[in-house]
Short mmCIF file of N, CA and C in Angstrom, two decimals:
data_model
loop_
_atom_site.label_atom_id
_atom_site.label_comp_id
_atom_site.label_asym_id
_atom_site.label_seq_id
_atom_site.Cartn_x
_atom_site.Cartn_y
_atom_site.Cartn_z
N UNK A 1 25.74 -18.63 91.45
CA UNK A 1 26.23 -19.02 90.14
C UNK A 1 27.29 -20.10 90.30
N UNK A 2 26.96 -21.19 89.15
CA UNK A 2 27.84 -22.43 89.31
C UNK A 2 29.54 -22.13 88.87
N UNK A 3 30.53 -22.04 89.50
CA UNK A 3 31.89 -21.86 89.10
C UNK A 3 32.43 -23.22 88.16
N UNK A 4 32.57 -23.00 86.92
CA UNK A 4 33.01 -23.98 85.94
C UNK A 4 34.87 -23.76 86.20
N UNK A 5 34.77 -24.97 85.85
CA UNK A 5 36.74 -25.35 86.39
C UNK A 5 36.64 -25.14 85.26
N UNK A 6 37.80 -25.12 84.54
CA UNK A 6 38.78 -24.84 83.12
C UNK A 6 39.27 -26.38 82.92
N UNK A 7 39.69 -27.08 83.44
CA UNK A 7 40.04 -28.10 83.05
C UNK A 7 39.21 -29.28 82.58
N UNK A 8 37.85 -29.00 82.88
CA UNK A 8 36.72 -30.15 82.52
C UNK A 8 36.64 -29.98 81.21
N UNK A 9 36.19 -31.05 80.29
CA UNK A 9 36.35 -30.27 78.89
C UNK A 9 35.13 -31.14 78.24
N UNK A 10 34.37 -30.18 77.63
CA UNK A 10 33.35 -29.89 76.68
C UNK A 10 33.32 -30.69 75.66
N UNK A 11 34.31 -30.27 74.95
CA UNK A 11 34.30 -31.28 73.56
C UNK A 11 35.88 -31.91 73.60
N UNK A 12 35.91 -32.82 72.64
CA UNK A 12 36.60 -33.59 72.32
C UNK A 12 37.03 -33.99 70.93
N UNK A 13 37.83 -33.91 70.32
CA UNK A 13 37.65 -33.94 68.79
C UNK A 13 39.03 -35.17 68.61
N UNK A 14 39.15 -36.37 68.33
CA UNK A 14 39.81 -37.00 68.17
C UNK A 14 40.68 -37.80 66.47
N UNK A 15 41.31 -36.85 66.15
CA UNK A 15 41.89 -37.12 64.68
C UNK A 15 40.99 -38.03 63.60
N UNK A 16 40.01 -36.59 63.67
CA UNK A 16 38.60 -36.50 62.55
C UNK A 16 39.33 -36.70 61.55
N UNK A 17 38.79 -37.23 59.94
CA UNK A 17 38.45 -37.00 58.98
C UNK A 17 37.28 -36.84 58.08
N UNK A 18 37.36 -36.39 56.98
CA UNK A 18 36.58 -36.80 56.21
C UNK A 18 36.54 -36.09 54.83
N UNK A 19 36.58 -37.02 54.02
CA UNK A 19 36.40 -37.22 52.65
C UNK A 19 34.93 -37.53 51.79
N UNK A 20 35.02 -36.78 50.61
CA UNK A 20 33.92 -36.72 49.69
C UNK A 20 34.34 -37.38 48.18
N UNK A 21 33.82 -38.24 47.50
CA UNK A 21 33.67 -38.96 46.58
C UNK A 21 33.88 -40.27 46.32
N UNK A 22 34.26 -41.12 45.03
CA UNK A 22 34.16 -42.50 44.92
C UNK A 22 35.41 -42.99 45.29
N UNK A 23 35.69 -43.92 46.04
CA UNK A 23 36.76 -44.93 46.99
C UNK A 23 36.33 -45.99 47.68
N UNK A 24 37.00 -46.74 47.05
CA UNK A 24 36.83 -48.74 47.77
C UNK A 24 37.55 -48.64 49.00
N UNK A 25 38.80 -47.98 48.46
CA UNK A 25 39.33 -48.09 50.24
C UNK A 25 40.20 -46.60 50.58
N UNK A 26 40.33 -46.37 52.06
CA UNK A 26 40.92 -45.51 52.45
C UNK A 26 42.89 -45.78 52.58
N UNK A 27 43.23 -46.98 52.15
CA UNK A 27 44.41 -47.47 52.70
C UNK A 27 45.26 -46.27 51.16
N UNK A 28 44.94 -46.11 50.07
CA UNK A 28 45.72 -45.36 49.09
C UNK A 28 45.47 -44.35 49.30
N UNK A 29 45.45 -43.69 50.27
CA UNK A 29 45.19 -42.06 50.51
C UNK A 29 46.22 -41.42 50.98
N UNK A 30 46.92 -40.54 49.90
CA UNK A 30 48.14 -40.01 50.67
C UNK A 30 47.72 -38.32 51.77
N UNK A 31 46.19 -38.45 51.93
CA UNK A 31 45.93 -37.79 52.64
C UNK A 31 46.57 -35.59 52.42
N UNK A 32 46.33 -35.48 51.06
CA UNK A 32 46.26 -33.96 51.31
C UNK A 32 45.63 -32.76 51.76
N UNK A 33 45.63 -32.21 52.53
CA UNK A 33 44.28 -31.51 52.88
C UNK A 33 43.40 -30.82 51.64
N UNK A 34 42.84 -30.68 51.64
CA UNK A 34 41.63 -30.16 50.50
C UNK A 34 41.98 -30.21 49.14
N UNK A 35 42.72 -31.36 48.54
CA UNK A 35 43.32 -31.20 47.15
C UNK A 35 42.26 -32.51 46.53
N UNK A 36 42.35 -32.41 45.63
CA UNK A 36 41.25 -33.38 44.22
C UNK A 36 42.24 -34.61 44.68
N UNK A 37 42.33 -35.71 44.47
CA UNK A 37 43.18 -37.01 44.35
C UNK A 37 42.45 -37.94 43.57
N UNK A 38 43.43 -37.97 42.53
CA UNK A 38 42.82 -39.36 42.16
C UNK A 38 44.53 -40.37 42.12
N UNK A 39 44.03 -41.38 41.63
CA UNK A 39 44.63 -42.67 41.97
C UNK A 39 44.74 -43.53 40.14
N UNK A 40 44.91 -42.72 39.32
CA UNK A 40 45.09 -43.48 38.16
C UNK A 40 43.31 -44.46 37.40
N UNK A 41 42.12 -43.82 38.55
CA UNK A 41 41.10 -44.21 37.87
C UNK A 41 40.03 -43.38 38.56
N UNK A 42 39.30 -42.88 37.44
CA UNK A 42 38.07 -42.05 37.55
C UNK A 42 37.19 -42.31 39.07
N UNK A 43 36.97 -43.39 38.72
CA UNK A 43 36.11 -44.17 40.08
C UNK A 43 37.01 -44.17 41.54
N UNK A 44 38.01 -43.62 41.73
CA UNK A 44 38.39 -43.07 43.08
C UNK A 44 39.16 -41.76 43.24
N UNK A 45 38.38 -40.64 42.62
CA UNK A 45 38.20 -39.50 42.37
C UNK A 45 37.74 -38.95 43.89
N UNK A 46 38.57 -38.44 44.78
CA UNK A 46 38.15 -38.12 46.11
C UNK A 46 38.70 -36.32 46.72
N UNK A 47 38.11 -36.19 47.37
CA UNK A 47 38.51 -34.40 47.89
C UNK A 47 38.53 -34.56 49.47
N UNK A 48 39.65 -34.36 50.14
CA UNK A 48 39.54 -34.16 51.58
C UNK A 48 39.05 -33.01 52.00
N UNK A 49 38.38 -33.18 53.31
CA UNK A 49 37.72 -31.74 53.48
C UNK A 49 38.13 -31.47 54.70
N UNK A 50 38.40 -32.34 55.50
CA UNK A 50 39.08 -32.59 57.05
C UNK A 50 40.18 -33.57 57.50
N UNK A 51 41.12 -33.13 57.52
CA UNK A 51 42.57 -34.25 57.35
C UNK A 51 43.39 -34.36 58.85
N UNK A 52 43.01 -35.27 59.64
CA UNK A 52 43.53 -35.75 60.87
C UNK A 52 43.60 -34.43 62.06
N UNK A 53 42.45 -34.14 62.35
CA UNK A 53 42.29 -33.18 63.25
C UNK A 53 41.88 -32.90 64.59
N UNK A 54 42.21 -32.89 65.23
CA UNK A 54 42.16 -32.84 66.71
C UNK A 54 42.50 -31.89 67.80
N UNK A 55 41.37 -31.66 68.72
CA UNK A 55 41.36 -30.44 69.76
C UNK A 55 40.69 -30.81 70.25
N UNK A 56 40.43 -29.75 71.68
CA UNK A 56 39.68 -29.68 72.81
C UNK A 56 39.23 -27.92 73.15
N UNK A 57 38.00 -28.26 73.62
CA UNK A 57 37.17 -27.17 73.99
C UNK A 57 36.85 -27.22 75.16
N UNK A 58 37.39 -26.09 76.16
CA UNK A 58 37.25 -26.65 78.17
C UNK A 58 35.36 -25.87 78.28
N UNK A 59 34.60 -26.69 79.05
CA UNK A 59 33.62 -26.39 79.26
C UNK A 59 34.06 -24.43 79.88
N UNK A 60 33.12 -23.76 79.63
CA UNK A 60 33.13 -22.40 79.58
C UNK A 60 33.40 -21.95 78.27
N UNK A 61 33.89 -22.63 77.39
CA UNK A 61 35.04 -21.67 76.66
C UNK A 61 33.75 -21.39 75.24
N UNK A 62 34.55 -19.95 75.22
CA UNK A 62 33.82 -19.33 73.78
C UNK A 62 34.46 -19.74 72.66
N UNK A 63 33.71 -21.34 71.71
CA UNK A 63 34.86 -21.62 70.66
C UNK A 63 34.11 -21.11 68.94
N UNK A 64 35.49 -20.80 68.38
CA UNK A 64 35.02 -20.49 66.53
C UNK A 64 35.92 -20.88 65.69
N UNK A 65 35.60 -21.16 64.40
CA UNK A 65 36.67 -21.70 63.88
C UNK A 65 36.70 -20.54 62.47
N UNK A 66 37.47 -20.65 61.82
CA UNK A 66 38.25 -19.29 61.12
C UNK A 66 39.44 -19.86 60.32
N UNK A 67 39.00 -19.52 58.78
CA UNK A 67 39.90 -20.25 58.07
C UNK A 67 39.23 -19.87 56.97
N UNK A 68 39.98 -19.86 55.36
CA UNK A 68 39.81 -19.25 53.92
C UNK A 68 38.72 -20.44 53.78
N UNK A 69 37.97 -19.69 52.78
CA UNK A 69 36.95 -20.91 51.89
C UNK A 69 37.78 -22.34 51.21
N UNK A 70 36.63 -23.21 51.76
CA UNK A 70 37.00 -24.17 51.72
C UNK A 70 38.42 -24.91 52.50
N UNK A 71 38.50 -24.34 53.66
CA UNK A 71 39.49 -25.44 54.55
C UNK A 71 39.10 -26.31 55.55
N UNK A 72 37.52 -26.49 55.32
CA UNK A 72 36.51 -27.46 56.12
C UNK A 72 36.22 -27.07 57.16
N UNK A 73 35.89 -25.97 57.55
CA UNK A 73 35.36 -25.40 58.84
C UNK A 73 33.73 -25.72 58.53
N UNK A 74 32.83 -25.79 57.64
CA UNK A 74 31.29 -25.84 57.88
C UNK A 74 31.57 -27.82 58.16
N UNK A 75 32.38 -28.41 57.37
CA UNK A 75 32.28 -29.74 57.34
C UNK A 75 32.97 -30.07 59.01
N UNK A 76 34.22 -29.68 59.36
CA UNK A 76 33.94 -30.14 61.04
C UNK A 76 32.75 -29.42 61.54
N UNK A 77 32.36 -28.17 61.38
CA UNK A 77 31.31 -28.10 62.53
C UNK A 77 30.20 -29.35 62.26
N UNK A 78 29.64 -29.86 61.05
CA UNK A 78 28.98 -30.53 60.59
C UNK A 78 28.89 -31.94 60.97
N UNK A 79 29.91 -32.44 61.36
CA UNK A 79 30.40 -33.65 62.06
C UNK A 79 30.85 -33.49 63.57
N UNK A 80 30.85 -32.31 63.91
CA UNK A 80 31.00 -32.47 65.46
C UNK A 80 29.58 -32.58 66.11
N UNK A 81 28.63 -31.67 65.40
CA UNK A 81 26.76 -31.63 65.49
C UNK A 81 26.38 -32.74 65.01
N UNK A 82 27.04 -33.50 64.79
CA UNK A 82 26.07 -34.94 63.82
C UNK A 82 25.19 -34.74 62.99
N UNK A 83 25.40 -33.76 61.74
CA UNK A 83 24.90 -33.75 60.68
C UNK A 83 25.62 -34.39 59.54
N UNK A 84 27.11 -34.22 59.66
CA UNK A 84 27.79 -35.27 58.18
C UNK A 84 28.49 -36.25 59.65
N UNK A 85 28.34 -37.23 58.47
CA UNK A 85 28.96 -38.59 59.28
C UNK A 85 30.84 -38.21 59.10
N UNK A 86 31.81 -38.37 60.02
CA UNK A 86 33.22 -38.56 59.82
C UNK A 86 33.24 -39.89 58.96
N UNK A 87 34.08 -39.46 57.97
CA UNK A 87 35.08 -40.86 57.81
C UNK A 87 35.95 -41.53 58.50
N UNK A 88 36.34 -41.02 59.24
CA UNK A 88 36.91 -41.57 60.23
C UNK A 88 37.13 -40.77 61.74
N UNK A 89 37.88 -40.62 63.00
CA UNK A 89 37.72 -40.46 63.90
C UNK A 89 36.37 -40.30 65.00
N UNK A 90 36.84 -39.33 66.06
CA UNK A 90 35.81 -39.61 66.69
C UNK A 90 35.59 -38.04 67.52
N UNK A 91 34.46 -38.13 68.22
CA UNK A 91 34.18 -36.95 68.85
C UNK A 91 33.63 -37.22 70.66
N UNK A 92 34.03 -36.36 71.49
CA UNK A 92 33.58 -36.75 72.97
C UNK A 92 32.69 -35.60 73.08
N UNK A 93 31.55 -35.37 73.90
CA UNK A 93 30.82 -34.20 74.27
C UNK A 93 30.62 -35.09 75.71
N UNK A 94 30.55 -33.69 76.65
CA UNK A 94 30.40 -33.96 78.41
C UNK A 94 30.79 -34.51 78.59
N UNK A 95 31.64 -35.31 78.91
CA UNK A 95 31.62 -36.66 79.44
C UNK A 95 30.55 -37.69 78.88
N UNK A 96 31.44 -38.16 77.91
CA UNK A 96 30.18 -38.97 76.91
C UNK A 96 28.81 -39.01 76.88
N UNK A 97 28.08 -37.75 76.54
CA UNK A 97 26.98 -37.62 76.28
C UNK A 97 26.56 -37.61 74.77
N UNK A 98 25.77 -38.19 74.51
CA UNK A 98 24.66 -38.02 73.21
C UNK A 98 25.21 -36.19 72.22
N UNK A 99 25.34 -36.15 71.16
CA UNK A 99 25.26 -35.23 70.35
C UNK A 99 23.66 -34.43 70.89
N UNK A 100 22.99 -35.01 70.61
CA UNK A 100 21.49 -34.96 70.88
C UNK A 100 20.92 -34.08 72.32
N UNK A 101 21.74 -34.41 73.58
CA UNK A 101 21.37 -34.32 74.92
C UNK A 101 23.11 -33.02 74.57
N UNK A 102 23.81 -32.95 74.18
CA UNK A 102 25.10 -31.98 73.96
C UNK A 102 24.22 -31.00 73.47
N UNK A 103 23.55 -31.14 72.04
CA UNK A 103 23.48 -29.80 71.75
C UNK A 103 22.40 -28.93 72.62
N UNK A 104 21.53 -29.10 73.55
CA UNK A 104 20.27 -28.55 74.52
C UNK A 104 21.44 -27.66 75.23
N UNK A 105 23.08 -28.34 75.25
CA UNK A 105 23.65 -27.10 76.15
C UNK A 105 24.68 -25.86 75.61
N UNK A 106 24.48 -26.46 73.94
CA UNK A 106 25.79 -25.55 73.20
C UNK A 106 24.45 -24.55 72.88
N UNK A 107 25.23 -23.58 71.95
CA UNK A 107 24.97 -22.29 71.29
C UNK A 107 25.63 -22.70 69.37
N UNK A 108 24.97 -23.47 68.49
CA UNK A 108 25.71 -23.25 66.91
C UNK A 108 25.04 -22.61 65.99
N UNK A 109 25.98 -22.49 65.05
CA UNK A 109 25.33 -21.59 63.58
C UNK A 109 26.18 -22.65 62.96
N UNK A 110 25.62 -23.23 61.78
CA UNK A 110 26.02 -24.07 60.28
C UNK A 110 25.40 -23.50 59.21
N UNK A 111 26.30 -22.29 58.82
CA UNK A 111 26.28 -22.00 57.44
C UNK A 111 27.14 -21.98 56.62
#
């Protein structure tokens, strides 16, 4: 059996976001976590669902995430699997491998 070091690390999660609704730009965002925002006009009516977030997962490790409805736990898992696109940041798997060629070695549930 292969001995996995603790320090190699699996995932990578680099100060994700992401937001849902109408916005020209991200620069007027005073960035609340999961609150309605608007901006003085209908048409940039926006909801954060993931607000500057970042961690690491060491290859071995048993990871879950755990948190009240609606504090964006289905939406990061959703963007770490490459099913919702981030608005912004970024994500590492293996040592820069493919989402695609990553997930043949994880274990997920997205519900």
């Amino acid at each position: 059996m292969e001995m996995i070091q603790s320090a190699e690390i699996a995932l990578r999660v680099d100060n994700a976001h992401k937001f849902f609704g109408k916005a020209n730009s991200q620069s007027w965002l005073p960035w609340k976590n999961g609150t309605e925002l608007e901006n003085g006009d209908k048409n940039k009516s926006i909801t954060i669902a993931v607000d500057h977030l970042s961690f690491n997962v060491q290859k071995g490790e048993i990871f879950g995430i755990l948190g009240p409805n609606g504090s964006g736990k289905t939406t990061t898992l959703g963007m770490i699997l490459d099913v919702i696109s981030p608005t912004d940041g970024g994500f590492q798997w293996f040592e820069n491998e493919t989402t695609v060629e990553a997930r043949k070695k994880i274990g997920s549930i997205l519900e």
